Structure formats: C-alpha cells, structure tokens
GROMACS .gro file of N, CA, C and O in nm:
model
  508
    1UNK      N    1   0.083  -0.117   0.000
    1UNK     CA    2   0.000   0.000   0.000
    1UNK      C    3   0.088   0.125   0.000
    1UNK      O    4   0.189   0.131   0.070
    2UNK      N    5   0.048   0.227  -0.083
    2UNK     CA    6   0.117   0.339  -0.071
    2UNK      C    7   0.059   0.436   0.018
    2UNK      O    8  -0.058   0.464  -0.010
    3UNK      N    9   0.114   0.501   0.127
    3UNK     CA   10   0.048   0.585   0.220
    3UNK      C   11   0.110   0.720   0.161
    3UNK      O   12   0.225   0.718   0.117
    4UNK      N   13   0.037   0.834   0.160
    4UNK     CA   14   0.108   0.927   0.160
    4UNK      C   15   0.104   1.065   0.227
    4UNK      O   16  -0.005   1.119   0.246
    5UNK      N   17   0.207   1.117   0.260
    5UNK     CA   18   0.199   1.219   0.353
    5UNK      C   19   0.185   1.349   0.335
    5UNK      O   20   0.294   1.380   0.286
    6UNK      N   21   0.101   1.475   0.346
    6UNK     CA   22   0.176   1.592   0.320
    6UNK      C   23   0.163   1.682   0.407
    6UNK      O   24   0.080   1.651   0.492
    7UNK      N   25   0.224   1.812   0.427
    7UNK     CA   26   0.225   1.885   0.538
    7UNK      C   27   0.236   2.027   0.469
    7UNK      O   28   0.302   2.038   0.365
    8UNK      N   29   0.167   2.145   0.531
    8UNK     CA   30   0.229   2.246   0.520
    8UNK      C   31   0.241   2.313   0.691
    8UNK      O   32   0.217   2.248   0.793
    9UNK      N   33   0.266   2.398   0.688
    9UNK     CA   34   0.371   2.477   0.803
    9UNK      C   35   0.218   2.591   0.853
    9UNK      O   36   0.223   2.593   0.976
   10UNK      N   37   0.138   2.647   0.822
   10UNK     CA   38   0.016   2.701   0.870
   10UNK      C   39  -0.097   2.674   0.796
   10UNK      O   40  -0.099   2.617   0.687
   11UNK      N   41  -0.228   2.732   0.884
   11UNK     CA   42  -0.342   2.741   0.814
   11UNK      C   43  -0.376   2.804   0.674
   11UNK      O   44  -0.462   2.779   0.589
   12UNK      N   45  -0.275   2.893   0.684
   12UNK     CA   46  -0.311   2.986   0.543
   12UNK      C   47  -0.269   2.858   0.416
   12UNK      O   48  -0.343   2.817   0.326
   13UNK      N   49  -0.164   2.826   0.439
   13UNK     CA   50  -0.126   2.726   0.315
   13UNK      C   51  -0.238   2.617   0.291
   13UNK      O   52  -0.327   2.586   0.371
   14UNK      N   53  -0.217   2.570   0.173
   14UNK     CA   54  -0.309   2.465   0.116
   14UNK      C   55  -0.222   2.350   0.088
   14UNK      O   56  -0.110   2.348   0.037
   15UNK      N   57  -0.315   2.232   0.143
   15UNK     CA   58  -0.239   2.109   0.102
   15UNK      C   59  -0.290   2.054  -0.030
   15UNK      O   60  -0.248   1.941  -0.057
   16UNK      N   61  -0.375   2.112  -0.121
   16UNK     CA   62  -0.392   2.100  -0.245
   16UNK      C   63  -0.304   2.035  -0.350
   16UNK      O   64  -0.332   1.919  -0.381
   17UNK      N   65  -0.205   2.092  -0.406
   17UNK     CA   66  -0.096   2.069  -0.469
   17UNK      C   67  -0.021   1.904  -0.438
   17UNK      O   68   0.006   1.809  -0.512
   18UNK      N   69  -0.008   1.932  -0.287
   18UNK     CA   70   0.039   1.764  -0.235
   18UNK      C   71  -0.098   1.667  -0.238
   18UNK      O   72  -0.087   1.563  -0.303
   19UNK      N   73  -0.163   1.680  -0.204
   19UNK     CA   74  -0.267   1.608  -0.191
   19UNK      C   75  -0.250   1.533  -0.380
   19UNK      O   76  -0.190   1.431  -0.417
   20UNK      N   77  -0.317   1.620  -0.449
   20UNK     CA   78  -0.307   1.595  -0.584
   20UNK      C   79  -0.172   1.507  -0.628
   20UNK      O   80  -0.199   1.413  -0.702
   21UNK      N   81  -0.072   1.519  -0.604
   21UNK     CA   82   0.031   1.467  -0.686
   21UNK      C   83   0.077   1.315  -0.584
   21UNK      O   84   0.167   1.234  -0.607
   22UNK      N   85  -0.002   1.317  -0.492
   22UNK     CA   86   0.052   1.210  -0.356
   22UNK      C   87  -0.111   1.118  -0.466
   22UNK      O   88  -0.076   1.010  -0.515
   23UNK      N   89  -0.226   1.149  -0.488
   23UNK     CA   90  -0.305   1.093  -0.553
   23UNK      C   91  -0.272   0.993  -0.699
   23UNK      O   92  -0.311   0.890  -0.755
   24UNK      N   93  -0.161   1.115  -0.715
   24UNK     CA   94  -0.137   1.061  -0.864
   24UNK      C   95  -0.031   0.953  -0.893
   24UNK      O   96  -0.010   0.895  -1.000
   25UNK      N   97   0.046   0.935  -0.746
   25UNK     CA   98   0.134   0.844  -0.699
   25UNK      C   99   0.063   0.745  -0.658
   25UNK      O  100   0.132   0.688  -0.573
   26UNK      N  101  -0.057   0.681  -0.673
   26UNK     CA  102  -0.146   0.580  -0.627
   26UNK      C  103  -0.143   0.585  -0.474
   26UNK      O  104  -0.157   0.471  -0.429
   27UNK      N  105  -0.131   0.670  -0.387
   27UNK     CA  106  -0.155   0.667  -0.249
   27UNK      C  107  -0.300   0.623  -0.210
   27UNK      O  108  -0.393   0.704  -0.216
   28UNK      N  109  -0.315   0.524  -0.179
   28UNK     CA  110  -0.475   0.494  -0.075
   28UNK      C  111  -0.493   0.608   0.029
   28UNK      O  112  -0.591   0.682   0.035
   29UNK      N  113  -0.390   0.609   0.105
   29UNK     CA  114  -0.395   0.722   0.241
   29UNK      C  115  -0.356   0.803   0.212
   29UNK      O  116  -0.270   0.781   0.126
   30UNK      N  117  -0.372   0.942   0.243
   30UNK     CA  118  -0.314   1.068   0.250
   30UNK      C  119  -0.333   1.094   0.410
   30UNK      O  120  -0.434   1.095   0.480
   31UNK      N  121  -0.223   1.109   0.434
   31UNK     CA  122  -0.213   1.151   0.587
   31UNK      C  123  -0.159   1.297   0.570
   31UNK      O  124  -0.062   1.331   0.503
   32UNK      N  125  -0.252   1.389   0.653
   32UNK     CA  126  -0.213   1.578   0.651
   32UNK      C  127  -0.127   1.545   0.799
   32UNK      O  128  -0.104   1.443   0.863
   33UNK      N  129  -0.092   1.699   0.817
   33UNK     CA  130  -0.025   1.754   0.900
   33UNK      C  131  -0.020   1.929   0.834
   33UNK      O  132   0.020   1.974   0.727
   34UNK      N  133  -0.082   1.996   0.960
   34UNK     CA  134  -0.034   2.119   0.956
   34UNK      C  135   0.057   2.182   1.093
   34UNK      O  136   0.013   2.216   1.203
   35UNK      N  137   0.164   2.183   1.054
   35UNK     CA  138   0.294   2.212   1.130
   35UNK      C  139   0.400   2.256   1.068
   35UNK      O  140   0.430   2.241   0.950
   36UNK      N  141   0.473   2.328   1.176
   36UNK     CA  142   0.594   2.349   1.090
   36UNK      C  143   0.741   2.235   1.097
   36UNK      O  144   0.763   2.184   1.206
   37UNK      N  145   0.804   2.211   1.017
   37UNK     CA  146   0.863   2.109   0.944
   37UNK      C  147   0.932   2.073   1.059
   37UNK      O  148   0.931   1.957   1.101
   38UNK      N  149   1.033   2.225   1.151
   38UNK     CA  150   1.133   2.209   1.258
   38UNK      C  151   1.072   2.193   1.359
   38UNK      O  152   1.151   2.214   1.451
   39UNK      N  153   0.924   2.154   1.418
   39UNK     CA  154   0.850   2.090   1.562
   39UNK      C  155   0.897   1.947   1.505
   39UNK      O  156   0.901   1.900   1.392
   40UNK      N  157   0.926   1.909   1.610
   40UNK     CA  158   1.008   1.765   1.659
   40UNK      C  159   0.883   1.637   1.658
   40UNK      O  160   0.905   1.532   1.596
   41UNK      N  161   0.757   1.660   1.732
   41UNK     CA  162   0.677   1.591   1.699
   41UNK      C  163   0.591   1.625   1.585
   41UNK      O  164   0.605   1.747   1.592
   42UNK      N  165   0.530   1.612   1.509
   42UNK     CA  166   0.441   1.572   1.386
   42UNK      C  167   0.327   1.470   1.414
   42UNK      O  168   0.364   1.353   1.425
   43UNK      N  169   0.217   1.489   1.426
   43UNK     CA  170   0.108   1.382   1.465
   43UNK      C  171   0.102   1.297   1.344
   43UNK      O  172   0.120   1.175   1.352
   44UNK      N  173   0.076   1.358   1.231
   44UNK     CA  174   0.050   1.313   1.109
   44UNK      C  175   0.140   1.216   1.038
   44UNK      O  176   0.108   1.117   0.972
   45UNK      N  177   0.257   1.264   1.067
   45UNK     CA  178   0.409   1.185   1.082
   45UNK      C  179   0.351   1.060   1.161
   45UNK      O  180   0.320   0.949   1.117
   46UNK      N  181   0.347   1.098   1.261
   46UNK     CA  182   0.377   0.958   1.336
   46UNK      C  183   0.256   0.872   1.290
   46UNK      O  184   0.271   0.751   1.303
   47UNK      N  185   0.133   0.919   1.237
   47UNK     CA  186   0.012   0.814   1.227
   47UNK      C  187   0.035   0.781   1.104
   47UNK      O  188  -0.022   0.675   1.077
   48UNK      N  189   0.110   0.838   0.990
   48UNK     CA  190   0.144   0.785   0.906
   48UNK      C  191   0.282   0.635   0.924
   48UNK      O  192   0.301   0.522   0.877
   49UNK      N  193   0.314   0.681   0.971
   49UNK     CA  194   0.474   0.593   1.022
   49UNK      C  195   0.388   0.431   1.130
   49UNK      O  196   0.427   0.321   1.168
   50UNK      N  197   0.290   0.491   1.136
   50UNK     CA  198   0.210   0.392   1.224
   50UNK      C  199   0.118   0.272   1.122
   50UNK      O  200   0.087   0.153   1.126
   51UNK      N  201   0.106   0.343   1.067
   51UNK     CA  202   0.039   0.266   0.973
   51UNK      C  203   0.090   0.177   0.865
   51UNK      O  204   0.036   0.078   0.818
   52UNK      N  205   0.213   0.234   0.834
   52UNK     CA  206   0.301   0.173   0.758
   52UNK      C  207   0.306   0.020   0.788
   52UNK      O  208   0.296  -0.022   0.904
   53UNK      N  209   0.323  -0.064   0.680
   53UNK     CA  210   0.367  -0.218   0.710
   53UNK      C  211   0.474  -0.222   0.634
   53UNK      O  212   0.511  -0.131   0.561
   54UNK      N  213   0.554  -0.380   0.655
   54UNK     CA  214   0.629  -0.440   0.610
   54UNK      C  215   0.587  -0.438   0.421
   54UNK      O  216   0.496  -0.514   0.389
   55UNK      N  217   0.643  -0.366   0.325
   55UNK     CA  218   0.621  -0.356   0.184
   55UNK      C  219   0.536  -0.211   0.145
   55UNK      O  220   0.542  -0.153   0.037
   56UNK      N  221   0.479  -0.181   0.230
   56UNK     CA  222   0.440  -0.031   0.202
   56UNK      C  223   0.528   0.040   0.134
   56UNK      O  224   0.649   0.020   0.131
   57UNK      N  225   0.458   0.138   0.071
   57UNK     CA  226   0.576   0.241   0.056
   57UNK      C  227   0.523   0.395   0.095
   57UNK      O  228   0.401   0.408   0.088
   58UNK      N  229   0.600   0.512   0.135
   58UNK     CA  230   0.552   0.628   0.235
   58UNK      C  231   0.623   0.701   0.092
   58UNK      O  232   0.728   0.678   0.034
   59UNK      N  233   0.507   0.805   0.064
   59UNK     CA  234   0.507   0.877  -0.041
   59UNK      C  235   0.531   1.043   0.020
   59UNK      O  236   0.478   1.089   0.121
   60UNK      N  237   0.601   1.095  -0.049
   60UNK     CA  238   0.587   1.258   0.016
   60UNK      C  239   0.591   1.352  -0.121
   60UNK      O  240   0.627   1.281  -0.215
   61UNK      N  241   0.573   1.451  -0.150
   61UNK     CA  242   0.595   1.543  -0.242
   61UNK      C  243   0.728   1.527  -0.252
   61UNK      O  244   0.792   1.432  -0.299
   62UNK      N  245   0.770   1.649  -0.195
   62UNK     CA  246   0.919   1.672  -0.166
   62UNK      C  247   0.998   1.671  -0.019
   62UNK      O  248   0.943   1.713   0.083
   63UNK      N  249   1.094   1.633  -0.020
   63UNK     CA  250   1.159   1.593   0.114
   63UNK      C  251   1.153   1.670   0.246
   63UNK      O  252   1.167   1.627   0.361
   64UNK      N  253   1.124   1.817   0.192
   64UNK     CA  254   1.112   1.907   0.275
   64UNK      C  255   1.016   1.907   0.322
   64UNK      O  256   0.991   1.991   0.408
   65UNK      N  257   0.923   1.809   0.285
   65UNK     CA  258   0.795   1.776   0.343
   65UNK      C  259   0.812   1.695   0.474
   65UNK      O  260   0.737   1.702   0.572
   66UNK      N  261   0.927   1.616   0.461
   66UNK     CA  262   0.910   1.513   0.511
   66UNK      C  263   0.997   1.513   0.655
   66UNK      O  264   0.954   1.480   0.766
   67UNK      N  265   1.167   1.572   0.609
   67UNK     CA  266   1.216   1.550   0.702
   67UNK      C  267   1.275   1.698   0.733
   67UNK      O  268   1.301   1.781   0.647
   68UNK      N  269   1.295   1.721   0.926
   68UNK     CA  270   1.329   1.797   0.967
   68UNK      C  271   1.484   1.898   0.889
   68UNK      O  272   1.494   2.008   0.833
   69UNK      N  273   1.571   1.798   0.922
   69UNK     CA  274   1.673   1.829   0.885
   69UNK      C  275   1.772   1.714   0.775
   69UNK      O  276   1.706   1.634   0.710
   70UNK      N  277   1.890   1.713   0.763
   70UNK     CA  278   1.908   1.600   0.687
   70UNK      C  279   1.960   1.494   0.769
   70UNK      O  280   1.952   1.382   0.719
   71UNK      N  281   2.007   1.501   0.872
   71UNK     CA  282   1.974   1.426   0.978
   71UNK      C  283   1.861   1.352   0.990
   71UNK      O  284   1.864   1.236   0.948
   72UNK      N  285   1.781   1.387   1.030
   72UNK     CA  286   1.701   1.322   1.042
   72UNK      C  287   1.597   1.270   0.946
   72UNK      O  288   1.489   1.216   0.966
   73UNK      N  289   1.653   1.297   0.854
   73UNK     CA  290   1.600   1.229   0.724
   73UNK      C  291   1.701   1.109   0.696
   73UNK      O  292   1.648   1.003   0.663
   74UNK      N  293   1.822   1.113   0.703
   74UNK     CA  294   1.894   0.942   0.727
   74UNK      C  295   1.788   0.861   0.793
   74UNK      O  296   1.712   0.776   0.746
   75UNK      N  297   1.806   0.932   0.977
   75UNK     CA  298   1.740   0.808   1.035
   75UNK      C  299   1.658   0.792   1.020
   75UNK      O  300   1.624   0.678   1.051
   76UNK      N  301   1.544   0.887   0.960
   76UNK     CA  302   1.365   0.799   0.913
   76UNK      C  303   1.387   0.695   0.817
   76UNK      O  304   1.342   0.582   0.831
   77UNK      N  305   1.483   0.750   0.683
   77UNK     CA  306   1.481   0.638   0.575
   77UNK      C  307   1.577   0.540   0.650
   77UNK      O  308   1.546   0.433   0.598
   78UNK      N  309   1.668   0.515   0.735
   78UNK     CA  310   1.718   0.355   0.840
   78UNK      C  311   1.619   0.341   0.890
   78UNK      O  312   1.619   0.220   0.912
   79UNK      N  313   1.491   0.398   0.942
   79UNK     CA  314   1.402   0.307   0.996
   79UNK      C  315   1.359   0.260   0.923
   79UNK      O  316   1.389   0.141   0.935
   80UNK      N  317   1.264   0.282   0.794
   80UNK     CA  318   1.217   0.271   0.702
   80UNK      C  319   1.252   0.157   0.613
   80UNK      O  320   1.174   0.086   0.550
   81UNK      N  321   1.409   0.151   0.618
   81UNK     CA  322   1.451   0.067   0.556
   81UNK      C  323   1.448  -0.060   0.651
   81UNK      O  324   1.377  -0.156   0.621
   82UNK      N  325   1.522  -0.062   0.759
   82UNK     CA  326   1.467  -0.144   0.867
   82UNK      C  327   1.345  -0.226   0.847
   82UNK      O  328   1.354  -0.345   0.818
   83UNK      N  329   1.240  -0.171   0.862
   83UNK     CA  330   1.107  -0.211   0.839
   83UNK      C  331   1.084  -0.252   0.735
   83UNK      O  332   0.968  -0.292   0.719
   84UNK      N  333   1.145  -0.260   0.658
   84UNK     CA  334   1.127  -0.263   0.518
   84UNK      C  335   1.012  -0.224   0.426
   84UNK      O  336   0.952  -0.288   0.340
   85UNK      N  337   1.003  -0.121   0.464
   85UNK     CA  338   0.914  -0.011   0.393
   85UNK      C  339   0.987   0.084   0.277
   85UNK      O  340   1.105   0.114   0.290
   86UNK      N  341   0.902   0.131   0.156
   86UNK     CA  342   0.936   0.171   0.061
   86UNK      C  343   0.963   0.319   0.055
   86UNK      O  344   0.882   0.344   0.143
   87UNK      N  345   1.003   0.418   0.027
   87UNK     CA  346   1.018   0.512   0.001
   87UNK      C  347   1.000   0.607  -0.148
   87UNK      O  348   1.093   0.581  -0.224
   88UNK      N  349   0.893   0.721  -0.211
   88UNK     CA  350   0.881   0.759  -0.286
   88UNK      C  351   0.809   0.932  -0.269
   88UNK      O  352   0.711   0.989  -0.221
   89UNK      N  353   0.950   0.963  -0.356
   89UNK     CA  354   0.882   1.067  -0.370
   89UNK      C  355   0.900   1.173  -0.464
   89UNK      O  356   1.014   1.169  -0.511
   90UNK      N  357   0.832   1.262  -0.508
   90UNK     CA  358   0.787   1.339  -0.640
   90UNK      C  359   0.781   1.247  -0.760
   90UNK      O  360   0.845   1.275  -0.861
   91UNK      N  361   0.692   1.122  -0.750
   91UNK     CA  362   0.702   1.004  -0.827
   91UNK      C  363   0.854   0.950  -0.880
   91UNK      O  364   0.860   0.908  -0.995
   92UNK      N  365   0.954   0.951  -0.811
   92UNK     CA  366   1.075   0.881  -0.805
   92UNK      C  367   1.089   0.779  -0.703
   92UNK      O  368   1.115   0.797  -0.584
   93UNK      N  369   1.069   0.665  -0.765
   93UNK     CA  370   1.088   0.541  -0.631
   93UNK      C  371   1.225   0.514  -0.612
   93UNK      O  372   1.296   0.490  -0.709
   94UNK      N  373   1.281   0.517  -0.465
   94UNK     CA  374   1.419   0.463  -0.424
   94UNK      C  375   1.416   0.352  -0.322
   94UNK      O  376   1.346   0.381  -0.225
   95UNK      N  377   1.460   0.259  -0.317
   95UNK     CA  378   1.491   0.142  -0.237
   95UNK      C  379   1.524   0.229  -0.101
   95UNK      O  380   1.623   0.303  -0.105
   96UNK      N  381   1.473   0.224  -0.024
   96UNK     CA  382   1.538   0.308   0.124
   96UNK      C  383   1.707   0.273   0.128
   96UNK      O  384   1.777   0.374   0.135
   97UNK      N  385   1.768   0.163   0.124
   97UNK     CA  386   1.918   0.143   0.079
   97UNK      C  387   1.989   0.252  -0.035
   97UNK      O  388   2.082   0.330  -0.018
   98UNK      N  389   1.933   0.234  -0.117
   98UNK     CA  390   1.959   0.352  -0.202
   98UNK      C  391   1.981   0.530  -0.180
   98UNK      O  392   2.069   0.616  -0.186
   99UNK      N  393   1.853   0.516  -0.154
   99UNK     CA  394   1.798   0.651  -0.114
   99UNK      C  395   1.916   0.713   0.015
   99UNK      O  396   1.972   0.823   0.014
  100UNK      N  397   1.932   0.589   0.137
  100UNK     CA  398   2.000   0.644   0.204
  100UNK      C  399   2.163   0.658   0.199
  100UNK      O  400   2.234   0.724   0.274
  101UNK      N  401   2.195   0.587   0.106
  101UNK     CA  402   2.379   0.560   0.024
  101UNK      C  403   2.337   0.691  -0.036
  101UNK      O  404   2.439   0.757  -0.017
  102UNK      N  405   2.226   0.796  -0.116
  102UNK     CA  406   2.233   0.916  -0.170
  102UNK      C  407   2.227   1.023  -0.059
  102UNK      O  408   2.292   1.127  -0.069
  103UNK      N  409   2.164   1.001   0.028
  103UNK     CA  410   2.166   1.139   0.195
  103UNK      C  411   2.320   1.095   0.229
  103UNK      O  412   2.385   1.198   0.243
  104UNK      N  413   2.381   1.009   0.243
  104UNK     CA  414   2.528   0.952   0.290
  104UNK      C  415   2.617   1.081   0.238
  104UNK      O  416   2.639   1.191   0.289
  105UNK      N  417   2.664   1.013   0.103
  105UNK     CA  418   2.696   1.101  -0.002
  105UNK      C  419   2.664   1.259  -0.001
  105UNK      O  420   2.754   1.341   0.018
  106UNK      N  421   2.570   1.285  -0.017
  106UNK     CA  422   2.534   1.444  -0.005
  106UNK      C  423   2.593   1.467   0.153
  106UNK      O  424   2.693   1.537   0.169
  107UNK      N  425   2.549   1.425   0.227
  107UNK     CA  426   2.619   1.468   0.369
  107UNK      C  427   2.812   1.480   0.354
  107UNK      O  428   2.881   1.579   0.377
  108UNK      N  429   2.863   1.319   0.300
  108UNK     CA  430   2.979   1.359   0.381
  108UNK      C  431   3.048   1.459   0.264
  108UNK      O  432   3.166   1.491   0.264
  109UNK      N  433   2.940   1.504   0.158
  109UNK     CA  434   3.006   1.644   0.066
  109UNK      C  435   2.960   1.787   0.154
  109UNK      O  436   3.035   1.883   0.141
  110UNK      N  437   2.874   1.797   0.218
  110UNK     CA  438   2.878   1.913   0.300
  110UNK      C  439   2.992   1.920   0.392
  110UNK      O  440   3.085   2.001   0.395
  111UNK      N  441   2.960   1.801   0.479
  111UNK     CA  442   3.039   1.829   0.560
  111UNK      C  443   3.226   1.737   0.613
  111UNK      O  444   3.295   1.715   0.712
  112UNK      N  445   3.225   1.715   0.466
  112UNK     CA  446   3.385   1.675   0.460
  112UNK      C  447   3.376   1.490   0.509
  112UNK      O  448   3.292   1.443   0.586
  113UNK      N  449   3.485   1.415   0.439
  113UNK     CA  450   3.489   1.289   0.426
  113UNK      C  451   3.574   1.270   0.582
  113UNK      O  452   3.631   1.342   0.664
  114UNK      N  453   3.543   1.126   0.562
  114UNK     CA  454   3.596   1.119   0.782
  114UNK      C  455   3.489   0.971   0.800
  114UNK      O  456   3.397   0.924   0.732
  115UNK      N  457   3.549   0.936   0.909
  115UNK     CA  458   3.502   0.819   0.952
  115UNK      C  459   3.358   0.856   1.049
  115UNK      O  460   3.271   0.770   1.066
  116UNK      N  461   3.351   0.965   1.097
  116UNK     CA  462   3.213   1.013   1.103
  116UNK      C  463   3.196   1.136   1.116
  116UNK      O  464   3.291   1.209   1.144
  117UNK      N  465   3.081   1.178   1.100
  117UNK     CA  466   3.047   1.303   1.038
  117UNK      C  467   2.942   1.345   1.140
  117UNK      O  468   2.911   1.262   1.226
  118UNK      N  469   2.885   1.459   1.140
  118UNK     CA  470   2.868   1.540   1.213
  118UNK      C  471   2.705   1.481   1.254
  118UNK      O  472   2.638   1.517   1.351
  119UNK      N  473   2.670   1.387   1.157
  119UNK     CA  474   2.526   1.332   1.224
  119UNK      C  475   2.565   1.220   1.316
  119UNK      O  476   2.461   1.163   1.347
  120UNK      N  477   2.677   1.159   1.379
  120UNK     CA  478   2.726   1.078   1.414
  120UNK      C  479   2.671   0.929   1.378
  120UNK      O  480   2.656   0.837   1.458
  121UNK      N  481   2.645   0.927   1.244
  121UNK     CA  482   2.637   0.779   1.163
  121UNK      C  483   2.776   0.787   1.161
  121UNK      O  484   2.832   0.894   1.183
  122UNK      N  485   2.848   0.666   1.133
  122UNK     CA  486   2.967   0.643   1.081
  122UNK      C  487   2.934   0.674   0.874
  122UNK      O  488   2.821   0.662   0.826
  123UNK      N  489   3.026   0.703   0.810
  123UNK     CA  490   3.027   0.713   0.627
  123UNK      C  491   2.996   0.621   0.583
  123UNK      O  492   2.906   0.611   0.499
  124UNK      N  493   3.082   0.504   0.641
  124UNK     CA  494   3.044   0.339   0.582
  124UNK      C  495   2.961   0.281   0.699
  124UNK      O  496   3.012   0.194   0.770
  125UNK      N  497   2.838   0.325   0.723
  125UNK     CA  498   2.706   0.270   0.774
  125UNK      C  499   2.618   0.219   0.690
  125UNK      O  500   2.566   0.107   0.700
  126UNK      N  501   2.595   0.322   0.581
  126UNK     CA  502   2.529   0.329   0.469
  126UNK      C  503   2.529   0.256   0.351
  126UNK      O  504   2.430   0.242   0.279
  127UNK      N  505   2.672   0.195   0.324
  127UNK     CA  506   2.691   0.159   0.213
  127UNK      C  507   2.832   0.240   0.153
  127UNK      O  508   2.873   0.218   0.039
   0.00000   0.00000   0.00000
C-alpha cells in the first residue's frame, strides 16, 4: 500500500498541490499535518509511520515535506529501511538502501569525508 503524507507549516497554506500529486502516486492514504517542518513531533508523521507495514511504501511530495533536517532524514529512511518499507517521492521510487547511500553522499560532501560526520552515523554505515 502506498500511504502518503503531506504537510504544510500554517493554516493559510493549502495542502492541495500535495494532496493531488501524492493521488497521482497511487496513495490509498493521505495523511495531513499542519505544522511546521522544525516541531520535533508531527502527529501526522507519526500516524502515518504507524500505519506503515512491512512492503508499504511512504510517499511525500518533496523531502522538505518530510524530514526535519538531513539528519534526520537518514534516520527515518534507516528506519524505514529497517522495516522494510518503501520510500517515494515526487514520483521517483528509491529502495530506502539507495535513497540512504544518496543522503550519505550528499552529507559527507557538505560536511567533509571522515570516519564520522557530524550526524554521528559512521560514512560506511550506509553503504
């Protein structure tokens, strides 16, 4: 099942746009959230993440939807992958393995190559 998530940051915004393109990604669920991205809890987050099973896949627009920082966008997609749940988004499907060998990469180019880096994953955690 594809669940999918979207959020905007206040009332004034519309979840229109996500709604629509999380539809067009075959999502059964659309799980909202209105919050802003940097609050730590997310209800919508978590009832989406709750619902999730083993082969699902968790759909988002764009990432900035999804995760706080890039931090913590590793460890959702290691849980994710863990669970073995799917990951997709702006209709680009990535294997959570994948996906997270690409946050790896982009990280240890921000912030310089090293046996660990400033999210304290180790580099070769990932792949």
């Amino acid at each position: 099942m594809r669940i999918g998530y979207a959020r905007v940051s206040t009332q004034e915004q519309n979840l229109d746009l996500q709604k629509d393109a999380l539809k067009r990604a075959g999502c059964e669920k659309i799980i909202e959230d209105v919050i802003s991205g940097k609050a730590e809890n997310r209800s919508g987050l978590d009832r989406a993440r709750e619902q999730l099973r083993e082969g699902d896949v968790l759909v988002v627009w764009r990432l900035d939807r999804l995760g706080r920082s890039l931090k913590h966008l590793i460890e959702l997609m290691a849980e994710l992958e863990k669970q073995k749940i799917g990951f997709l988004r702006n209709m680009f499907c990535y294997p959570c393995s994948q996906f997270l060998h690409m946050l790896n990469r982009i990280e240890e180019h921000i912030f310089g190559h090293g046996g660990e880096n400033r999210s304290g994953i180790p580099s070769n955690a990932l792949g």
